[in-house]
Each structure stands twice: as C-alpha cells, then as structure tokens.
mmCIF file of C-alpha atoms and ligand atoms in Angstrom:
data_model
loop_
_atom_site.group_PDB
_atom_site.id
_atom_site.type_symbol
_atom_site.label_atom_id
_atom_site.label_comp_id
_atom_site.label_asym_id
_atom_site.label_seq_id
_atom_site.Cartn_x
_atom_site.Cartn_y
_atom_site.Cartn_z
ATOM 1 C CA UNK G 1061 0.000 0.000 0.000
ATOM 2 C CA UNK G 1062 1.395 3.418 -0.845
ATOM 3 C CA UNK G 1063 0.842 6.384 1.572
ATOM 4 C CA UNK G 1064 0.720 9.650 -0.415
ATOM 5 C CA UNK G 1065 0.320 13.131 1.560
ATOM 6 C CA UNK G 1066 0.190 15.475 -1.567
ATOM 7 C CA UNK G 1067 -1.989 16.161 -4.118
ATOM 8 C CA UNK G 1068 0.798 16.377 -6.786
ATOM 9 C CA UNK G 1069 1.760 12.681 -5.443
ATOM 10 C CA UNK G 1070 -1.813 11.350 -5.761
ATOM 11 C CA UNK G 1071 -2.444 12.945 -8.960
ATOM 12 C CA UNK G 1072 0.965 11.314 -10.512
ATOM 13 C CA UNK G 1073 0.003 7.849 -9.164
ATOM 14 C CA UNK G 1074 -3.344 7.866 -10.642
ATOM 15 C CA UNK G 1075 -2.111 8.730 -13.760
ATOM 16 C CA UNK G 1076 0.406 6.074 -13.850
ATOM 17 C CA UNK G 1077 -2.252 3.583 -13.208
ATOM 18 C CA UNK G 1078 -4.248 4.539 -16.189
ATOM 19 C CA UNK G 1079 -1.324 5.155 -18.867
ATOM 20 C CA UNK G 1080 0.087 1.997 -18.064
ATOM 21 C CA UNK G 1081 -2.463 -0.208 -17.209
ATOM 22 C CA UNK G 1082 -5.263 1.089 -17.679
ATOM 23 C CA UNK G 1083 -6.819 0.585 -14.528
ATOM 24 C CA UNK G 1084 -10.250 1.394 -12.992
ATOM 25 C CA UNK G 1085 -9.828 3.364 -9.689
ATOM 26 C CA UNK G 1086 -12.545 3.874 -6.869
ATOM 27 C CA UNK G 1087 -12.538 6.409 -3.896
ATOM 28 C CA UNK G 1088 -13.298 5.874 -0.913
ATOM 29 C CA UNK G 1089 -12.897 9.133 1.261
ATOM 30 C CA UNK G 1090 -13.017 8.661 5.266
ATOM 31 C CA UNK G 1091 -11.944 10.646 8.084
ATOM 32 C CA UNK G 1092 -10.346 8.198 9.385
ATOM 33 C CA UNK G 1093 -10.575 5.645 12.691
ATOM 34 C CA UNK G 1094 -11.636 2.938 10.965
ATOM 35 C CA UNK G 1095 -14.106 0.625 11.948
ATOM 36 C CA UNK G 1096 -16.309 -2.389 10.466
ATOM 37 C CA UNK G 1097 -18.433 0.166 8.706
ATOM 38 C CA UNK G 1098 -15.594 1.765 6.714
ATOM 39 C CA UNK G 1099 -13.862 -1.379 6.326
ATOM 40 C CA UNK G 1100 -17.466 -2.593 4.431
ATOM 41 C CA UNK G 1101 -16.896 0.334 2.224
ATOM 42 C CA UNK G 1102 -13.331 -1.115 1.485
ATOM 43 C CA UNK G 1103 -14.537 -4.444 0.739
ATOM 44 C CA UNK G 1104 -16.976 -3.332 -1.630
ATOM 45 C CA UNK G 1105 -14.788 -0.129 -3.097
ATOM 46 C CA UNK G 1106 -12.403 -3.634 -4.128
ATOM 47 C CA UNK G 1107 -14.638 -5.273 -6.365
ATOM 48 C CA UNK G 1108 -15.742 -2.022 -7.947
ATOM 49 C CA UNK G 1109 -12.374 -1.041 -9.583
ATOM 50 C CA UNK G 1110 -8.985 -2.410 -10.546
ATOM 51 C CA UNK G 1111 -7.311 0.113 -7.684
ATOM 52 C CA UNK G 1112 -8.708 1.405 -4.968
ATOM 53 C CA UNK G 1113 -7.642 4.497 -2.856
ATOM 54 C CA UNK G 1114 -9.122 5.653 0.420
ATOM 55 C CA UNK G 1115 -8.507 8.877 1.593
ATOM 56 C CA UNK G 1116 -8.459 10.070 5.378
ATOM 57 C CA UNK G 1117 -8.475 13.085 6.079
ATOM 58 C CA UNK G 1118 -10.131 14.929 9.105
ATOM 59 C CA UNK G 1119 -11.642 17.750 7.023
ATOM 60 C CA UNK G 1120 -12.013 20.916 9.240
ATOM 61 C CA UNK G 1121 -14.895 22.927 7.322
ATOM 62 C CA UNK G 1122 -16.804 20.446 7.494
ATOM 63 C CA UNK G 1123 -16.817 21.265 11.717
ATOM 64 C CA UNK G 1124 -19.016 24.096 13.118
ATOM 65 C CA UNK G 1125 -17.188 26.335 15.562
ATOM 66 C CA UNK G 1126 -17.574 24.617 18.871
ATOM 67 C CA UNK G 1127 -17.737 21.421 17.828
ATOM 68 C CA UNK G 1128 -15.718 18.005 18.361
ATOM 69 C CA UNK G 1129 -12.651 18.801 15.640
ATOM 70 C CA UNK G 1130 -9.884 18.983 18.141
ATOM 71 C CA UNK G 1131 -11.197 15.727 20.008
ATOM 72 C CA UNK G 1132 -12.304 13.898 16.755
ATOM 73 C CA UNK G 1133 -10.655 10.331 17.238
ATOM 74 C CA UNK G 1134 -7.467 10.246 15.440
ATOM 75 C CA UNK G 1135 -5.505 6.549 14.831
ATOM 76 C CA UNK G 1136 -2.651 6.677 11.831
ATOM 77 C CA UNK G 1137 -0.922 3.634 12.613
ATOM 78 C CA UNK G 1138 -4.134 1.599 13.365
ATOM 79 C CA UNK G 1139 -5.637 3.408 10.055
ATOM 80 C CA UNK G 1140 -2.785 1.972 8.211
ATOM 81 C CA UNK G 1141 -2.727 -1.699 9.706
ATOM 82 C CA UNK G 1142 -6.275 -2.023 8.853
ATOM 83 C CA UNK G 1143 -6.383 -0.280 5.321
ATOM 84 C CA UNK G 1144 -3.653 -2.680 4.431
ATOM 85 C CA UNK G 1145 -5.415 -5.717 5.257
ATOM 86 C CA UNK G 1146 -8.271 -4.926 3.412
ATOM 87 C CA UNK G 1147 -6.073 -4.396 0.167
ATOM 88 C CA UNK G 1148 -6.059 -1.042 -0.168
ATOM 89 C CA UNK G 1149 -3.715 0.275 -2.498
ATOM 90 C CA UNK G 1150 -3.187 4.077 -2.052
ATOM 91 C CA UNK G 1151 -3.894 5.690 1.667
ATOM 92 C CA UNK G 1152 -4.552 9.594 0.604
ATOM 93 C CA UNK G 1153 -3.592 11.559 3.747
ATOM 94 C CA UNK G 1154 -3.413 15.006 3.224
ATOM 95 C CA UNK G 1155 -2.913 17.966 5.541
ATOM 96 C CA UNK G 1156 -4.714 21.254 5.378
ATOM 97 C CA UNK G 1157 -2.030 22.814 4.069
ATOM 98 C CA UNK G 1158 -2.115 20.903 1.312
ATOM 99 C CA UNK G 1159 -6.420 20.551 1.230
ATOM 100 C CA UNK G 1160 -6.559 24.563 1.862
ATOM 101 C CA UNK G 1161 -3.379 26.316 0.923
ATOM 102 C CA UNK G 1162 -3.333 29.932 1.867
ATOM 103 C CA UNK G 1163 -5.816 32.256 -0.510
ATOM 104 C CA UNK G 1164 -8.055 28.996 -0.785
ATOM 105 C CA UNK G 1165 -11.581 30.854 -1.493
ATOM 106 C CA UNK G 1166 -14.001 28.869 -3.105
ATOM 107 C CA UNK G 1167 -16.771 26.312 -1.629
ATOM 108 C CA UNK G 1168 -19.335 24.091 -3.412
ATOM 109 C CA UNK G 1169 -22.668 24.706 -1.883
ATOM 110 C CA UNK G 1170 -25.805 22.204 -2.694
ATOM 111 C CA UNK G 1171 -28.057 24.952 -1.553
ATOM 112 C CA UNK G 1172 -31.603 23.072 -0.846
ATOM 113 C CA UNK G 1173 -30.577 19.731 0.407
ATOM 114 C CA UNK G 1174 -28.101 21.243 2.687
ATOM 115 C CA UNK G 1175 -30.908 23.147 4.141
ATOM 116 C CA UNK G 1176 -32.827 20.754 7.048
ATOM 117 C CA UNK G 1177 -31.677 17.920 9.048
ATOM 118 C CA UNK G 1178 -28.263 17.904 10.041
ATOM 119 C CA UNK G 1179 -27.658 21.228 8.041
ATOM 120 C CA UNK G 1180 -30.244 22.915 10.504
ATOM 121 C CA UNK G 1181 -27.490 22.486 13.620
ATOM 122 C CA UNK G 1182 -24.520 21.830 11.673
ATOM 123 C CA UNK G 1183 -23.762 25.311 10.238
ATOM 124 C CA UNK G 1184 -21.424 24.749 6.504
ATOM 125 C CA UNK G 1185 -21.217 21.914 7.381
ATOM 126 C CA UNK G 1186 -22.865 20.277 4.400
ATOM 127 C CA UNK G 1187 -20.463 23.115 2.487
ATOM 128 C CA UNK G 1188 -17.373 21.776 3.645
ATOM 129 C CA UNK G 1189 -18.074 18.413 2.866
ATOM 130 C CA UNK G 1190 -19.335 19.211 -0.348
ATOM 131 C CA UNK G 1191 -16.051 21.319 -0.674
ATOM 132 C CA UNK G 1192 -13.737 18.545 0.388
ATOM 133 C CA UNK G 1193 -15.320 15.228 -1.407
ATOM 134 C CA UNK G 1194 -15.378 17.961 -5.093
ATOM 135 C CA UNK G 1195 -11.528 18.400 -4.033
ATOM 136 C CA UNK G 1196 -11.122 15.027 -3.916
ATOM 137 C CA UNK G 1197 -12.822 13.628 -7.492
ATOM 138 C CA UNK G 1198 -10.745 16.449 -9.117
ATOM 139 C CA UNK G 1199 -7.244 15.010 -7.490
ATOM 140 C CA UNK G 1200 -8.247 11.375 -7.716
ATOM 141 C CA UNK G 1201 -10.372 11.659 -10.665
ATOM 142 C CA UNK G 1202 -12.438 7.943 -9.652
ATOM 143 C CA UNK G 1203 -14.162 6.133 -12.078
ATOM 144 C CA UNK G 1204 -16.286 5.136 -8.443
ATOM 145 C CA UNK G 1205 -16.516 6.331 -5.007
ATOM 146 C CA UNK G 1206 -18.702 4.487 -2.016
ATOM 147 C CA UNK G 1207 -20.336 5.963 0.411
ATOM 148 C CA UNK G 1208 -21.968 4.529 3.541
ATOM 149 C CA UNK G 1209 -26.166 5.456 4.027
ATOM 150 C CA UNK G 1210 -25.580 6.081 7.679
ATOM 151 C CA UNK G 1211 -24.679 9.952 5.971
ATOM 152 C CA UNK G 1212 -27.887 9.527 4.546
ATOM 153 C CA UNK G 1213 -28.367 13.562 3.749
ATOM 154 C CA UNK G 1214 -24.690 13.468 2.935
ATOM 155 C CA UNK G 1215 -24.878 10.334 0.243
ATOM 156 C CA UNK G 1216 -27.537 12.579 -1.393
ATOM 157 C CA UNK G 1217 -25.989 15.736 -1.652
ATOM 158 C CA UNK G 1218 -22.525 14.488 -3.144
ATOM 159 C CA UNK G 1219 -25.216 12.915 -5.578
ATOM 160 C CA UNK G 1220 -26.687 15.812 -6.426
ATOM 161 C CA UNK G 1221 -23.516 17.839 -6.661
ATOM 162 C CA UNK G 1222 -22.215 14.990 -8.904
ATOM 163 C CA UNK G 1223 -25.596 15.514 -11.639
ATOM 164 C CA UNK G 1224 -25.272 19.240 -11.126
ATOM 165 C CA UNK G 1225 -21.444 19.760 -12.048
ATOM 166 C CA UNK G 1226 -21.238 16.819 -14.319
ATOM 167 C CA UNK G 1227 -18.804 15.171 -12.042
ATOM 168 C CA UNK G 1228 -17.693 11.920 -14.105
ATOM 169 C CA UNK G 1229 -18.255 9.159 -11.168
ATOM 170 C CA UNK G 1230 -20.345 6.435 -10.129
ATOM 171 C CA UNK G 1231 -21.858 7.134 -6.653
ATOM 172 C CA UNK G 1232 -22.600 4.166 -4.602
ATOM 173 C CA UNK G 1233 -24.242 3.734 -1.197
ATOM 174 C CA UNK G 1234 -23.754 1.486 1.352
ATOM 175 C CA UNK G 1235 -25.369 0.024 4.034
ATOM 176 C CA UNK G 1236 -25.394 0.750 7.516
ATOM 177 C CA UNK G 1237 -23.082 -1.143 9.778
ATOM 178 C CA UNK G 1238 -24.453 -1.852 13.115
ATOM 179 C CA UNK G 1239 -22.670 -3.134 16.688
ATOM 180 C CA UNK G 1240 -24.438 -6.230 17.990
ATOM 181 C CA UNK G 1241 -27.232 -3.964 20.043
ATOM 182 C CA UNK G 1242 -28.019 -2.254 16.405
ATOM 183 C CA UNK G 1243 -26.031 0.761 17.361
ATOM 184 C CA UNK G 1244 -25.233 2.574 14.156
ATOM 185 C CA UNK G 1245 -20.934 2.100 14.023
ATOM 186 C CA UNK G 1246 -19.096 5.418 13.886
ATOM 187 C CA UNK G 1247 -16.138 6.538 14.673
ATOM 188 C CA UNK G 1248 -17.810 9.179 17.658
ATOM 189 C CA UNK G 1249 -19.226 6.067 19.546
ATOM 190 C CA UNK G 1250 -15.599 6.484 21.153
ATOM 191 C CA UNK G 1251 -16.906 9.701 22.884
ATOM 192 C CA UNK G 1252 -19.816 7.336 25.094
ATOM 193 C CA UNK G 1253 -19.883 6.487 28.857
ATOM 194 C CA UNK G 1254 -20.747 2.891 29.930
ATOM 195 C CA UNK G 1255 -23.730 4.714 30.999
ATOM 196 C CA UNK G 1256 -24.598 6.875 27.601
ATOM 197 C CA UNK G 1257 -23.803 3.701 25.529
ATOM 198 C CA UNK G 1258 -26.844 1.877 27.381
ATOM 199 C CA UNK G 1259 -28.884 5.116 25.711
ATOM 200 C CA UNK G 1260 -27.249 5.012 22.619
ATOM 201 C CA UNK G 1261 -29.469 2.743 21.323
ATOM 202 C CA UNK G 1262 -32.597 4.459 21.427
ATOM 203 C CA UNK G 1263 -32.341 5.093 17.758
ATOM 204 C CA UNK G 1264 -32.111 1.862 16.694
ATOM 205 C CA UNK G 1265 -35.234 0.598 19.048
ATOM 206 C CA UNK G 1266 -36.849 3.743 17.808
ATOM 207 C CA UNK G 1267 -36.049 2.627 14.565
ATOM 208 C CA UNK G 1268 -37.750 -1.010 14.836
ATOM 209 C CA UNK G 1269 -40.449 1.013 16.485
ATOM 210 C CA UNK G 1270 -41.366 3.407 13.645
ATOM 211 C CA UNK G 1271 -41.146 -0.203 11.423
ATOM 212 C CA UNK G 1272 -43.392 -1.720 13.056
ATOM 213 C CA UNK G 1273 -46.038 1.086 13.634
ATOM 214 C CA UNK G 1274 -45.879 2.027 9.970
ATOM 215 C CA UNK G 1275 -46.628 -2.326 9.214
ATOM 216 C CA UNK G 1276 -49.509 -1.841 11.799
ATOM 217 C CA UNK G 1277 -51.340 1.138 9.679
ATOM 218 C CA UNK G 1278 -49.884 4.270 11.162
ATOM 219 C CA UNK G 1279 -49.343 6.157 8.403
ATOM 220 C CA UNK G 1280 -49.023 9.736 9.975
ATOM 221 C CA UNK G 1281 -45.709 11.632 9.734
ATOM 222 C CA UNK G 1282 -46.355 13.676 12.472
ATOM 223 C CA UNK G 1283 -47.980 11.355 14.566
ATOM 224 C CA UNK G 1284 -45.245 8.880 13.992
ATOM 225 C CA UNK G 1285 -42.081 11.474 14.937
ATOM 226 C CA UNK G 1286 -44.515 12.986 18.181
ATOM 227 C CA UNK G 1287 -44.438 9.323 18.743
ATOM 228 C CA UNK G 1288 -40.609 8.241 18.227
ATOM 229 C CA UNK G 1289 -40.240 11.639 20.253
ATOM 230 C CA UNK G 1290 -41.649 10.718 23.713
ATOM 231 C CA UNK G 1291 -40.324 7.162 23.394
ATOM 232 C CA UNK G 1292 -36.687 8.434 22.870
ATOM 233 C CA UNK G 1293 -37.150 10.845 25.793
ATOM 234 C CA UNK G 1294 -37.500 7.464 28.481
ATOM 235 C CA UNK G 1295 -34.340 6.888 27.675
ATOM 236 C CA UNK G 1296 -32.013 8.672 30.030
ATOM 237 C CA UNK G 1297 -29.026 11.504 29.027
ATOM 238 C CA UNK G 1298 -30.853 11.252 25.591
ATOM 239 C CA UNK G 1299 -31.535 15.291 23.708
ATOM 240 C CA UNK G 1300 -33.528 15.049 19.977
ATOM 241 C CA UNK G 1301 -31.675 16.976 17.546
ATOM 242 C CA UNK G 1302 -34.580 16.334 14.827
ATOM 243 C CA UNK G 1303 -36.437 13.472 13.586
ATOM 244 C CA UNK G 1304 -37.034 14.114 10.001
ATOM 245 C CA UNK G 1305 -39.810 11.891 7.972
ATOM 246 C CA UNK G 1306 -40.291 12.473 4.532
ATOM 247 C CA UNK G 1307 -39.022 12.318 1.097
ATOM 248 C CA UNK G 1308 -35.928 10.256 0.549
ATOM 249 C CA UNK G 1309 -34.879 12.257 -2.390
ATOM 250 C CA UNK G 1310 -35.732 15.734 -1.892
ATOM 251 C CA UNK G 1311 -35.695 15.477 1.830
ATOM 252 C CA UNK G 1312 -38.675 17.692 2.194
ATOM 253 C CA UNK G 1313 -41.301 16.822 4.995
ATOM 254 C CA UNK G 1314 -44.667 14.995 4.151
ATOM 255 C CA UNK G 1315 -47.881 14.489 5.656
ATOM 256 C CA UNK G 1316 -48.388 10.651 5.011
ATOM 257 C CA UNK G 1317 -46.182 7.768 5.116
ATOM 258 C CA UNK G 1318 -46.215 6.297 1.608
ATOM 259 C CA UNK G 1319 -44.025 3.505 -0.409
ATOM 260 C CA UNK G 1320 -40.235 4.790 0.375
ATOM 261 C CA UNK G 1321 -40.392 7.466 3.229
ATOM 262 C CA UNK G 1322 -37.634 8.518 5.051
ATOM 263 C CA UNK G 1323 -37.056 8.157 8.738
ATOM 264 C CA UNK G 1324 -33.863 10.055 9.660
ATOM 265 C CA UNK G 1325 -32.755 10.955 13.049
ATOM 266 C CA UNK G 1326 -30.104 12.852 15.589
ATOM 267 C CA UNK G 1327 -29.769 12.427 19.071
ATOM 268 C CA UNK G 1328 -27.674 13.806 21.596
ATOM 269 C CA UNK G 1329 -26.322 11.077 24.028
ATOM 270 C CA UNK G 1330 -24.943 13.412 26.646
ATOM 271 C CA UNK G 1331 -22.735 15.355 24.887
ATOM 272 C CA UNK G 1332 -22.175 13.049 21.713
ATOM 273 C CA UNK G 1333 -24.526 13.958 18.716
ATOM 274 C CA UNK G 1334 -25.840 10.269 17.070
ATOM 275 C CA UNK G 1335 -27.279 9.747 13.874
ATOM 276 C CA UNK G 1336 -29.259 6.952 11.886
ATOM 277 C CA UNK G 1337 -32.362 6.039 9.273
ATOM 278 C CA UNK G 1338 -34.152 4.316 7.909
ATOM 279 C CA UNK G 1339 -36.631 4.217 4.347
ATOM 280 C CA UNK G 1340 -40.243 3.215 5.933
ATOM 281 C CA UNK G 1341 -42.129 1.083 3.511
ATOM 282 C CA UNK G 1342 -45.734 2.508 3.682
ATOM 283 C CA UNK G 1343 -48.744 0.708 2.706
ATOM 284 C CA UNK G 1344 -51.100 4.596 2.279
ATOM 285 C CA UNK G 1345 -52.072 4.866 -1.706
ATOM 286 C CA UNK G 1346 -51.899 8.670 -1.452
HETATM 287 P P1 AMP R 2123 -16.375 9.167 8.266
HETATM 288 O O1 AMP R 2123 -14.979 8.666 8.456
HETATM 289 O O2 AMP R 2123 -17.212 9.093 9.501
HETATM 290 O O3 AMP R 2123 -16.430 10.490 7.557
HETATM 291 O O4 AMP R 2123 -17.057 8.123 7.278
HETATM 292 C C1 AMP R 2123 -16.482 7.776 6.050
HETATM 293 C C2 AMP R 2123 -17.478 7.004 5.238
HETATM 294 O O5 AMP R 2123 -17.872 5.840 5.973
HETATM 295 C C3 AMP R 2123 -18.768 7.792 4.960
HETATM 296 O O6 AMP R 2123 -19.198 7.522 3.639
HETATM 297 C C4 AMP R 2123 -19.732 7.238 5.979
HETATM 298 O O7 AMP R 2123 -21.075 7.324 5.589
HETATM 299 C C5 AMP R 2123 -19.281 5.785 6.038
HETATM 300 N N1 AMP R 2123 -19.707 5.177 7.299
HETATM 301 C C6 AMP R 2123 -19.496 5.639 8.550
HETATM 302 N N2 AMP R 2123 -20.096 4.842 9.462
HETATM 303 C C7 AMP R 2123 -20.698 3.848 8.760
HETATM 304 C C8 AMP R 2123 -21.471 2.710 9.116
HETATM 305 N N3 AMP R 2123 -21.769 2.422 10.376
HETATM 306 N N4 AMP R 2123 -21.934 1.917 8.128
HETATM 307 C C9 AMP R 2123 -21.660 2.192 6.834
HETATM 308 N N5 AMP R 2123 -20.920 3.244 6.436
HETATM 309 C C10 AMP R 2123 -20.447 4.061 7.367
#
C-alpha cells in the first residue's frame, strides 16, 4: 500500500495507473478511525475497480465552531494496519495545508438539500463536505466512489452535486453497519460512557419502532415522529436533535407515510450527537 500526503503525489500515481495499465480506480474518502463500517466500504470499493484508494483526512470545514474537531478520534498507525489488510492500495492523507493552501476561497454549496436535518445544527457543514469530497474527485479523478447510508443527507448531496457539475463518477451507497445492540458504528461512539452507551441505542429501538407502527397502519408523519419523540425521551441523558420523515430524495417533509419514506434521526447522548435512518415502507395509496 502506498501512503501519499500530496496532491501532486496522488495525482501522478493515478495517472500512472491509467497510462500503463489502464486501470479502474474507486474512492473511498473517510476521516479516518476505521471501523467495520468503513472497512465494508473497502470491501466493496475492491470489487468495484482495478485500484482502490481511500482517503483520510479529518476535514475541518466540514466542523461548526464549537464542535468536536480537536477531540475527533485520530488513529494513523491503526488506520494503516487495517487499510492494508483490506487491500487497499493508495492511503490519501493530506494535511490542510495541502487541502486549503493559503488564498483557498471557493466552496461548493448544494443549496436546498443542505438546508434541514443535520444542516439545521450543523452550520457549513454540508459546504465543507461538499467542498472537500469535489476536491477530492478532481485530485483522484475515480471512475467510483462508495459511500456509507448512515450519511444519509450526505450520500444525497454528493449525488446531487455529482448531476449538477457533471462530475464523471459512479456514486454508490452502502449500508449501515451496526454493533451487535443495532447501534449505528461510527467513529464518535468512542466519545460514550458505559452509561450513555446503554442510551445510545434508542435510535435503533426507535427505529424497529417506527417499522413496526408504519406495518400496523400508522401512516401519519407527524404522529409517527410525536411518537418516536416521547419514546426516545425514556431513555435517560438522551436530547432530539430532529427526527425528520419524509421524502428520501428531496428530503422535504410529508404528511403521510407512503411507499419509500424517510425516517432520519439525531440524538444527543450526553454530549455526543448520534445519527441513523431508515426508508419506511408505507402501505397509504396517497
Ligand atoms: P467518516 O470517516 O465518519 O467520515 O465516514 C467515512 C465514510 O464511511 C462515509 O461515507 C460514511 O457514511 C461511512 N460510514 C461511517 N459509518 C458507517 C457505518 N456504520 N456503516 C456504513 N458506512 C459508514
């Protein structure tokens, strides 16, 4: 596995690999800390491509002011153990002198879908990652890159940036990774008490609870999230960010629950901020 730091480095490598062999190459960008979930990315990023590069790279404008950048779990020599094993064959890890050299000015922006959810809380944040993941097609220039679902509002604004700027890449989502409890995996479970872990898993039972309301005939969006709201609440050191239900691709609210609605969520687990979803299959005609 090569480990390349600068973007003239990447770019050279890539090139080499389609002049002389004409190989495929897939992205798979990550901030690092691997665990299972990213590691699933690998695995599938592999049998999408002849090469396969994965970048880490804690990206800082894609952090609000106040929030967890300093702390954000950092583990290079783990990172490379574990990206080897999975056959990785080009670690990208650039710094930000390299990712935003002095004068850097301009930011991609998916205006609408970077709007609600986590873009209510999370100010630019949608911006920076838009910013960073554009950076990275133009230096890497994949013919793929994977994503994992549990960014659900994420997955679909690098796919609508991709239509929009006629970005030449297959986008493909991934499933979300679970602990044994149905914890979503990510690389801020780190930041959890014994105690706060126990909690932690209110979105996943709220989860199985909005599935099983929705297969019982509740097919009111409101009524469902007022719902998934006080049920969340019994569960101590829990705070609900949002829970968002409504339209997978546009992410704009609805009334009723139809075929393919989206359930997505963030809690606050003392002071770690959680996210999951889920697409409800409704049975309402409307
Ligand atoms: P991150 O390092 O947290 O920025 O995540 C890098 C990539 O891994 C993103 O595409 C995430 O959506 C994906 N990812 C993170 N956690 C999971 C998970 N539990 N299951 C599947 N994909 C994940």
């Amino acid at each position: 596995m090569e480990i390349v730091s600068t973007c003239s480095e990447m770019r050279k490598l890539v090139l080499d690999w389609r002049r002389n062999s004409n190989f495929s190459i897939c992205l798979v960008p990550t901030m690092g800390c691997f665990h299972e979930g990213h590691l699933s990315l690998m695995r599938t990023a592999r049998e999408k491509a002849d090469r396969m590069v994965v970048s880490l790279y804690v990206n800082p404008t894609q952090f609000s002011p106040g929030e967890d950048l300093e702390q954000y779990p950092r583990n290079m020599r783990k990172d490379i153990h574990l990206a080897e094993n999975e056959g990785v064959h080009c670690l990208f890890t650039p710094d930000s002198s390299e990712m935003y050299p002095d004068g850097f000015q301009t930011w991609v922006e998916v205006t609408k879908l970077s709007k609600g959810l986590c873009g209510k809380s999370r100010q630019d944040h949608f911006r920076g990652v838009a910013t960073i993941v554009a950076k990275l097609f133009n230096i890497v220039q994949p013919d793929v890159a994977v994503f994992g679902q549990k960014d659900y509002q994420q997955l679909q604004i690098i796919r609508r940036m991709v239509e929009d700027l006629n970005i030449s890449v297959e986008i493909v989502g991934y499933p979300i990774i679970r602990e044994k409890d149905g914890l979503a995996m990510s690389s801020r479970n780190t930041y959890l008490s014994q105690e706060e872990r126990k909690s932690a898993v209110c979105l996943w039972h709220a989860i199985n609870r909005a599935h099983e309301m929705v297969a019982a005939g509740m097919d009111s969006c409101s009524e469902l999230a007022n719902h998934l709201r006080e049920y969340i609440k019994t569960y101590p050191a829990t705070r609900i960010d949002y829970i968002f239900i409504g339209d997978p691709d546009t992410l704009e609210k609805k009334e009723t629950i139809e075929a393919r609605t989206l359930l997505a969520m963030a809690v606050w687990v003392g002071k770690t901020r959680l996210i999951d979803n889920t697409i409800l299959m409704g049975t309402s005609q409307n």
